[in-house]
XYZ file of C-alpha atoms in Angstrom:
530
model
C -0.579 -34.590 2.484
C -0.523 -30.970 3.155
C 3.124 -29.695 3.228
C 3.882 -27.551 6.330
C 4.967 -24.400 4.727
C 4.258 -22.376 7.643
C 7.636 -20.621 7.388
C 6.110 -18.589 4.596
C 2.460 -18.423 5.806
C 2.980 -17.441 9.519
C 5.672 -14.788 8.655
C 3.404 -13.558 5.768
C 0.353 -13.203 8.067
C 2.599 -11.521 10.697
C 3.608 -9.223 8.056
C 0.127 -8.433 6.935
C -1.020 -7.799 10.575
C 1.642 -5.292 11.316
C 1.429 -3.620 7.997
C -2.336 -3.325 8.624
C -1.823 -1.903 12.079
C 0.750 0.608 10.762
C -1.553 1.624 7.958
C -4.572 2.256 10.399
C -2.664 4.351 12.930
C -0.559 6.339 10.612
C -3.610 7.240 8.343
C -5.356 8.590 11.438
C -2.386 10.681 12.507
C -1.764 12.174 9.079
C -5.110 13.284 8.509
C -5.465 14.479 12.009
C -2.381 16.754 11.746
C -3.924 18.514 8.863
C -7.034 19.471 10.737
C -5.567 20.285 14.191
C -1.853 20.965 13.616
C -1.280 22.233 17.144
C -2.088 18.952 18.675
C 0.593 16.450 19.127
C -0.547 12.749 18.865
C 1.843 10.031 20.330
C 4.854 9.348 18.327
C 3.986 5.521 18.165
C 1.410 6.529 15.505
C 4.133 6.709 12.986
C 7.309 5.405 14.488
C 8.025 1.947 15.983
C 11.254 0.235 17.156
C 12.910 -1.019 14.032
C 12.864 -4.696 15.337
C 9.091 -4.547 15.117
C 8.916 -3.339 11.724
C 12.071 -4.340 9.854
C 12.558 -7.922 8.232
C 13.765 -10.723 10.407
C 17.712 -10.695 10.206
C 18.116 -6.931 9.434
C 21.202 -5.519 11.308
C 23.222 -7.001 14.190
C 20.957 -5.375 16.988
C 17.677 -6.592 15.806
C 15.848 -9.956 15.678
C 17.808 -12.082 13.249
C 15.928 -15.310 13.361
C 13.136 -17.235 15.020
C 13.740 -20.678 16.156
C 11.419 -23.586 17.087
C 13.169 -26.694 17.915
C 16.020 -26.990 15.420
C 14.327 -25.141 12.710
C 15.253 -21.707 11.523
C 12.305 -19.153 10.250
C 13.120 -17.071 7.357
C 10.980 -14.208 6.106
C 10.405 -14.720 2.375
C 8.195 -11.778 1.614
C 8.277 -8.707 1.372
C 11.683 -8.426 2.674
C 11.333 -4.823 3.422
C 10.308 -2.825 6.581
C 6.706 -3.420 7.502
C 5.746 0.298 7.384
C 3.814 2.830 5.425
C 5.578 4.289 2.573
C 4.632 7.957 1.927
C 7.295 9.065 -0.495
C 8.409 7.500 -3.727
C 10.926 8.788 -6.382
C 12.491 7.248 -9.558
C 15.316 8.858 -11.562
C 14.869 6.135 -14.314
C 12.454 3.058 -14.954
C 14.786 0.825 -12.903
C 16.256 2.972 -10.110
C 14.084 4.481 -7.342
C 13.446 5.029 -3.464
C 10.649 4.802 -1.100
C 10.544 6.146 2.398
C 8.077 5.885 5.123
C 7.538 5.107 8.830
C 10.143 4.321 11.428
C 12.838 5.915 9.432
C 12.659 3.279 6.742
C 14.060 3.873 3.170
C 14.258 1.173 0.444
C 15.859 1.093 -2.806
C 15.354 -0.817 -6.137
C 17.660 -1.050 -9.273
C 15.485 -3.310 -11.303
C 12.171 -1.657 -11.398
C 10.762 -2.782 -8.103
C 11.417 -6.621 -8.669
C 14.009 -6.381 -5.660
C 14.573 -3.823 -2.764
C 17.474 -3.323 -0.569
C 17.209 -1.617 2.974
C 19.115 1.513 3.379
C 20.815 2.320 6.838
C 19.180 5.339 8.576
C 20.032 6.696 11.988
C 16.500 7.854 12.720
C 13.059 6.240 13.661
C 11.064 9.358 12.533
C 8.498 9.224 9.783
C 10.131 10.201 6.346
C 7.703 11.737 4.148
C 9.453 12.687 0.802
C 12.426 11.469 -0.891
C 14.432 13.000 -3.874
C 17.417 12.537 -6.140
C 18.635 14.402 -9.134
C 21.574 12.235 -10.293
C 21.140 8.902 -8.476
C 24.100 9.582 -6.212
C 23.067 12.405 -3.785
C 19.465 11.423 -2.306
C 17.742 13.489 0.128
C 14.863 12.531 2.501
C 12.867 14.659 4.737
C 10.086 14.184 7.186
C 8.758 14.873 10.861
C 10.887 15.780 13.795
C 13.092 18.139 11.904
C 14.530 15.232 10.025
C 16.708 15.782 6.831
C 18.773 12.804 5.899
C 21.365 12.778 3.025
C 23.233 10.170 1.144
C 26.232 10.435 -1.060
C 26.343 6.846 -2.029
C 23.106 6.415 -4.160
C 20.859 5.896 -1.093
C 22.654 2.876 0.400
C 23.450 4.819 3.567
C 22.190 8.030 5.224
C 23.383 10.690 7.559
C 21.241 13.056 9.373
C 21.797 16.630 8.433
C 20.955 19.627 10.710
C 18.363 22.167 9.513
C 19.083 24.593 12.356
C 15.110 24.548 13.064
C 13.139 23.264 16.117
C 12.614 19.574 16.998
C 8.947 19.829 16.140
C 9.430 20.868 12.689
C 7.615 18.862 9.807
C 9.058 18.833 6.424
C 6.664 17.874 3.696
C 8.332 18.532 0.274
C 11.932 17.938 -1.223
C 13.248 18.389 -4.748
C 16.955 18.326 -5.824
C 17.275 20.519 -9.122
C 20.806 19.437 -9.953
C 23.918 18.068 -8.393
C 23.979 20.908 -5.750
C 20.909 22.819 -5.486
C 17.792 21.728 -3.630
C 14.658 22.778 -1.904
C 12.728 21.612 1.125
C 9.345 22.853 2.530
C 7.313 22.437 5.476
C 4.681 23.682 7.928
C 4.737 27.004 9.589
C 6.111 28.747 6.342
C 9.148 26.629 6.224
C 11.430 26.817 3.205
C 15.082 25.565 3.061
C 17.636 25.767 0.356
C 20.781 23.886 -0.287
C 23.699 24.991 -2.855
C 26.219 22.284 -1.678
C 24.174 19.086 -2.427
C 22.369 19.033 0.942
C 25.250 19.332 3.267
C 23.966 22.736 4.592
C 20.489 24.307 4.392
C 19.567 27.952 4.553
C 16.105 29.284 5.500
C 14.232 31.369 2.937
C 11.451 33.623 3.705
C 8.964 34.132 0.777
C 6.716 36.493 2.958
C 3.549 34.242 3.296
C 2.538 32.991 6.735
C 1.009 29.794 5.808
C 1.939 26.164 5.723
C 4.118 25.189 2.595
C 2.882 21.584 1.799
C 4.640 20.870 -1.552
C 6.897 22.366 -4.233
C 7.922 21.899 -7.796
C 10.533 23.572 -9.733
C 10.708 23.457 -13.608
C 14.401 24.669 -13.492
C 16.791 26.530 -11.195
C 14.769 29.714 -11.523
C 11.223 28.825 -12.072
C 9.329 27.186 -9.227
C 6.171 27.170 -7.085
C 5.013 26.206 -3.715
C 1.371 24.901 -2.742
C 0.418 26.605 0.453
C -2.401 26.690 2.960
C -5.254 29.205 2.232
C -5.313 28.108 -1.425
C -2.191 30.085 -2.295
C 0.537 29.504 -4.483
C 4.168 31.106 -4.153
C 5.805 31.562 -7.474
C 9.569 32.548 -8.179
C 11.102 33.175 -11.759
C 14.566 34.207 -10.057
C 15.543 31.006 -8.224
C 13.896 32.127 -4.774
C 15.140 35.714 -4.544
C 11.701 37.123 -4.988
C 8.222 35.420 -4.566
C 4.807 36.290 -5.914
C 1.691 35.292 -3.748
C -1.200 34.197 -5.914
C -4.570 33.038 -4.849
C -5.511 29.703 -6.735
C -9.239 29.175 -6.442
C -11.102 29.240 -2.994
C -9.213 29.327 0.424
C -8.984 25.654 0.830
C -5.314 24.494 1.264
C -3.188 23.159 -1.785
C -1.369 20.080 -0.861
C 0.244 19.376 -4.244
C 1.316 21.083 -7.329
C 2.699 20.164 -10.662
C 4.426 22.511 -13.153
C 3.719 20.687 -16.449
C 5.485 23.446 -18.449
C 6.123 27.169 -18.146
C 2.364 27.915 -18.864
C 0.405 24.747 -17.620
C 0.213 24.138 -13.863
C -2.020 21.899 -11.950
C -2.686 21.834 -8.173
C -4.950 20.092 -5.893
C -5.609 19.628 -2.162
C -8.033 19.937 0.669
C -11.601 18.584 0.880
C -14.457 20.268 2.719
C -15.020 18.143 5.839
C -18.719 19.932 6.250
C -19.855 18.719 2.933
C -20.535 15.052 2.864
C -19.589 14.498 -0.913
C -16.927 17.077 -1.232
C -13.637 15.891 -2.900
C -10.126 17.204 -3.352
C -9.730 20.706 -4.396
C -8.674 20.797 -8.300
C -7.409 23.874 -10.113
C -5.686 24.551 -13.333
C -3.409 27.356 -14.748
C -2.605 27.806 -18.482
C -0.984 31.148 -18.296
C 2.043 30.294 -15.699
C -0.138 30.520 -12.565
C -1.343 34.146 -13.155
C -4.924 33.025 -13.231
C -6.570 29.616 -12.160
C -9.613 27.631 -13.458
C -11.544 26.025 -10.591
C -12.618 22.540 -11.637
C -15.173 20.300 -10.042
C -13.544 18.599 -6.940
C -11.712 15.391 -7.512
C -14.624 12.930 -6.498
C -12.444 11.152 -3.727
C -14.264 12.577 -0.658
C -10.739 13.131 0.837
C -7.868 15.407 0.369
C -5.981 15.092 -2.813
C -2.531 14.275 -1.798
C -0.539 14.392 -4.995
C -1.075 15.203 -8.562
C 1.075 14.497 -11.625
C 0.502 15.013 -15.348
C 2.011 13.282 -18.448
C 1.110 16.188 -20.875
C -1.070 19.244 -20.551
C -4.255 17.014 -20.426
C -3.519 13.785 -19.022
C -2.894 13.416 -15.355
C -3.181 11.527 -12.105
C -4.221 12.119 -8.536
C -4.069 9.980 -5.395
C -6.044 10.289 -2.096
C -6.319 8.412 1.344
C -8.586 5.549 0.854
C -9.395 6.427 -2.836
C -6.109 5.311 -4.624
C -5.420 6.422 -8.255
C -7.767 8.759 -10.103
C -7.143 9.907 -13.821
C -8.072 12.728 -15.969
C -7.841 13.429 -19.582
C -9.165 16.796 -19.808
C -7.006 19.039 -17.577
C -9.102 18.005 -14.488
C -12.277 18.878 -15.620
C -13.455 15.348 -14.772
C -11.862 12.195 -13.235
C -12.073 8.339 -13.462
C -10.387 5.520 -11.815
C -8.216 3.678 -14.536
C -7.979 0.467 -12.277
C -9.751 -1.067 -9.326
C -6.886 -0.359 -6.921
C -7.948 1.485 -3.712
C -4.544 1.927 -2.028
C -1.395 3.713 -2.687
C -2.556 7.149 -1.756
C 0.462 9.677 -1.205
C 2.545 10.129 -4.163
C 3.065 9.540 -7.848
C 6.332 9.213 -9.850
C 5.700 9.463 -13.828
C 8.715 8.648 -16.175
C 9.060 9.912 -19.754
C 9.206 6.222 -21.213
C 5.704 5.780 -19.862
C 6.776 3.776 -16.620
C 5.018 5.005 -13.608
C 5.124 4.306 -9.814
C 2.621 5.297 -6.876
C 2.382 4.667 -3.396
C 1.230 5.242 0.102
C 0.123 3.852 3.410
C 1.031 0.204 3.971
C 3.178 -1.661 1.537
C 1.082 -0.567 -1.414
C 3.473 0.320 -4.255
C 1.951 0.044 -7.712
C 3.887 0.172 -11.076
C 2.728 0.824 -14.645
C 4.687 -0.141 -17.814
C 4.506 1.106 -21.367
C 2.306 4.025 -20.722
C -0.879 1.957 -20.288
C -3.228 2.220 -17.418
C -2.513 -1.312 -16.149
C -1.172 -0.898 -12.630
C 0.165 -3.930 -10.734
C 1.152 -4.264 -7.139
C 5.030 -4.459 -6.583
C 4.826 -6.103 -3.082
C 2.706 -9.103 -2.395
C 0.990 -8.037 0.844
C -2.689 -9.218 0.989
C -4.174 -10.644 4.148
C -3.453 -14.373 3.553
C -5.768 -17.147 5.067
C -4.249 -20.476 3.835
C -1.386 -22.135 2.096
C -1.003 -25.458 0.407
C 2.125 -27.018 -1.422
C 1.655 -29.926 -3.691
C 5.274 -30.574 -3.804
C 8.428 -29.000 -2.230
C 8.610 -26.458 -4.974
C 4.787 -26.090 -6.115
C 2.041 -24.427 -4.086
C -0.425 -21.924 -3.747
C -1.462 -19.174 -1.191
C -5.044 -17.961 -0.638
C -6.093 -14.482 0.159
C -8.881 -12.371 -1.555
C -7.003 -13.781 -4.757
C -5.038 -16.924 -5.540
C -1.216 -16.930 -5.877
C 1.033 -19.695 -7.035
C 4.679 -20.286 -6.562
C 6.856 -22.789 -8.394
C 10.237 -22.110 -6.509
C 9.446 -23.192 -2.882
C 7.573 -19.891 -2.209
C 10.397 -17.341 -3.194
C 8.185 -15.959 -5.862
C 4.473 -15.532 -6.260
C 2.286 -15.041 -9.212
C -1.598 -14.241 -9.070
C -3.493 -16.958 -10.874
C -5.825 -15.237 -13.461
C -9.403 -15.650 -12.621
C -8.596 -17.820 -9.578
C -10.931 -17.569 -6.629
C -9.928 -16.218 -3.409
C -11.023 -17.643 -0.065
C -10.331 -19.067 3.286
C -9.342 -22.793 2.900
C -7.549 -24.633 0.083
C -6.874 -28.238 -0.333
C -5.382 -30.660 -2.871
C -6.182 -34.507 -2.980
C -3.671 -34.846 -5.671
C -1.386 -33.085 -7.966
C -4.277 -31.983 -10.269
C -7.453 -31.887 -8.075
C -7.923 -29.249 -5.672
C -10.670 -27.192 -3.911
C -11.069 -23.706 -2.544
C -14.030 -22.421 -0.168
C -14.753 -18.802 0.377
C -17.436 -16.345 1.822
C -19.565 -16.363 -0.995
C -21.301 -19.519 -0.193
C -19.163 -21.132 -2.850
C -16.874 -24.352 -3.255
C -14.606 -24.154 -6.275
C -12.783 -27.294 -7.913
C -9.741 -27.493 -10.120
C -8.743 -30.551 -12.082
C -5.755 -29.264 -13.965
C -3.470 -28.323 -11.016
C -4.912 -25.077 -10.275
C -4.768 -23.260 -13.508
C -8.590 -23.141 -13.983
C -11.405 -23.295 -11.380
C -15.103 -23.924 -11.439
C -17.962 -23.862 -9.086
C -19.364 -26.953 -7.775
C -23.059 -27.679 -6.801
C -23.967 -26.953 -3.340
C -27.424 -26.446 -1.758
C -29.021 -22.851 -1.387
C -28.757 -20.821 1.556
C -25.996 -22.853 3.029
C -24.217 -19.681 4.479
C -20.284 -18.880 4.105
C -18.251 -22.015 3.670
C -14.995 -21.695 5.597
C -13.188 -25.136 5.927
C -12.973 -28.433 3.855
C -11.590 -31.890 4.294
C -11.330 -34.952 2.141
C -10.742 -38.466 3.394
C -10.097 -39.867 -0.036
C -10.381 -38.703 -3.638
C -14.187 -39.051 -3.395
C -15.491 -38.524 -0.024
C -15.246 -35.070 1.911
C -16.881 -32.623 4.147
C -17.141 -28.802 4.283
C -18.428 -26.574 7.085
C -20.193 -23.262 7.235
C -20.855 -20.414 9.552
C -23.992 -19.022 11.008
C -25.768 -16.164 9.266
C -29.201 -14.290 10.006
C -30.708 -16.218 7.193
C -28.869 -19.636 7.627
C -27.603 -22.046 10.364
C -24.292 -23.366 10.481
C -23.980 -26.757 8.595
C -21.894 -29.694 7.755
C -21.839 -30.543 3.999
C -20.765 -33.760 2.551
C -19.752 -34.974 -0.932
C -19.428 -38.493 -2.194
C -18.491 -37.684 -5.934
C -15.275 -35.912 -5.554
C -16.731 -32.468 -4.688
C -18.917 -32.256 -7.578
C -22.086 -32.332 -5.631
C -22.633 -31.453 -2.011
C -25.592 -31.935 0.449
C -26.319 -31.138 3.899
C -25.318 -33.730 6.543
C -26.082 -31.849 9.729
C -27.643 -28.404 10.461
C -26.638 -26.654 13.843
C -29.734 -24.868 15.362
C -27.747 -23.026 18.259
C -26.657 -20.137 16.158
C -23.058 -21.412 16.222
C -20.460 -21.405 13.700
C -18.414 -24.294 12.602
C -14.688 -23.614 12.461
C -13.108 -26.867 11.445
C -13.498 -30.485 10.501
C -11.301 -33.541 10.392
C -11.600 -37.288 9.842
C -9.238 -40.136 10.646
C -11.210 -42.490 8.552
C -14.451 -42.642 6.656
C -16.421 -43.190 9.878
C -14.613 -41.289 12.717
C -14.579 -37.470 12.438
C -14.970 -34.217 14.515
C -16.301 -30.748 13.965
C -15.478 -27.706 15.983
C -17.929 -24.768 16.402
C -17.930 -21.378 18.268
C -19.841 -21.222 21.621
C -20.245 -24.878 22.050
C -18.756 -28.459 22.179
C -17.205 -30.193 19.332
C -19.427 -32.536 17.183
C -18.070 -36.158 16.502
C -19.478 -38.893 14.216
C -18.864 -42.511 14.294
């Protein structure tokens, strides 16, 4: 029978719903503030009480467990705050941090396999995080928030900037153990010389928003600014040169590849339907800039990062990762991901990470464009365990666990769907919204399509009374009424047993024996057969 692994399923669905809600509201707020920075949307768009977004059992003042009867519910995945992660920084292939909504900061020391939750004293959105040596970690974000850690990012304290409470910081970089920079809106630029304990305001002389900064060393640095301008210093910020880089669209990200080669990207044209992110490149230290065709994302380019003078990546909201191999003259998608849209962290050994809204953090290994998600955060529809340790979870893809749901691996070429059922340890079925019923005879390693009538509509639920006899129900569509399908040969072939002519959709089916069964539908009474 079906093992009731709702411990995992319910909490996973709960996680997905909250994460999806956070993604939608945060995305609206982030784009909105770039087009109308004087308006202040509600703070709920990017901060929520920690008990709503942090894992169950986190902290003594937050929800520690959920009980039903005598059972205790434990969250198995993803075990991190359910927020959008905008900032990501790795100092080596194993150690890195991510920061995001509701003051959340998480840390990994094994390349993203496991994450710990840092203690932070704020609920504000944290937009960037950076460390030079792995010991001192600085995070910055909205509501004039600067956080500092001196224990490798385990705990953080809030540091005063001396600025107003509505200040929004957008870039942070530590250049060595003591020297660092923070930039933000309304020509905000801060510098520290004591490892982030104190920050002094610097005035480069340009009245624009400072969206991002990058320093090659202690002396040589640049800032991506509004109006398509770049600020450049060669003396550690004592003096700054204002350079126009392409048109007047804002630059949201800048990358100093070496002392001569610089890439920058940014705003798209809202009045042009197929505009992409601005995309400029310099080969003479930023003195002159080549305006490349827009990155074809139809949205702002939020981050740009190059491995060498030719090959680089960009991320944008809703468009995920894009790649260039010719200095930004043309772009293509290296994989099919559509998430992870705010920051990229590339390492010299070929490891790379990128992330963004929601729990979408991707990892690349060995310098190949084979990116995979770190967190298992799909929208899940069903779960089925064959034994206490071996089971499957169903979303747009199929996942398998062999350790009771602690860890999950995607089944190669496994179908996604809405309902999964096994009649024994080897034989199982999946139905999905492509008018399909899949079957496996080897315990879920391989799946094949069964034979169903044409134009039956999307299949949503399946039920077997024994190894040979089963039923499946479909939903209504403009080209097909809802139907009840039946099989008598173990699901190899299906035929229509009942067609509903009242434009309803069947939602479930259940039999107690081969003669007595019920089916439920939307907008009407249940059906019964005897």
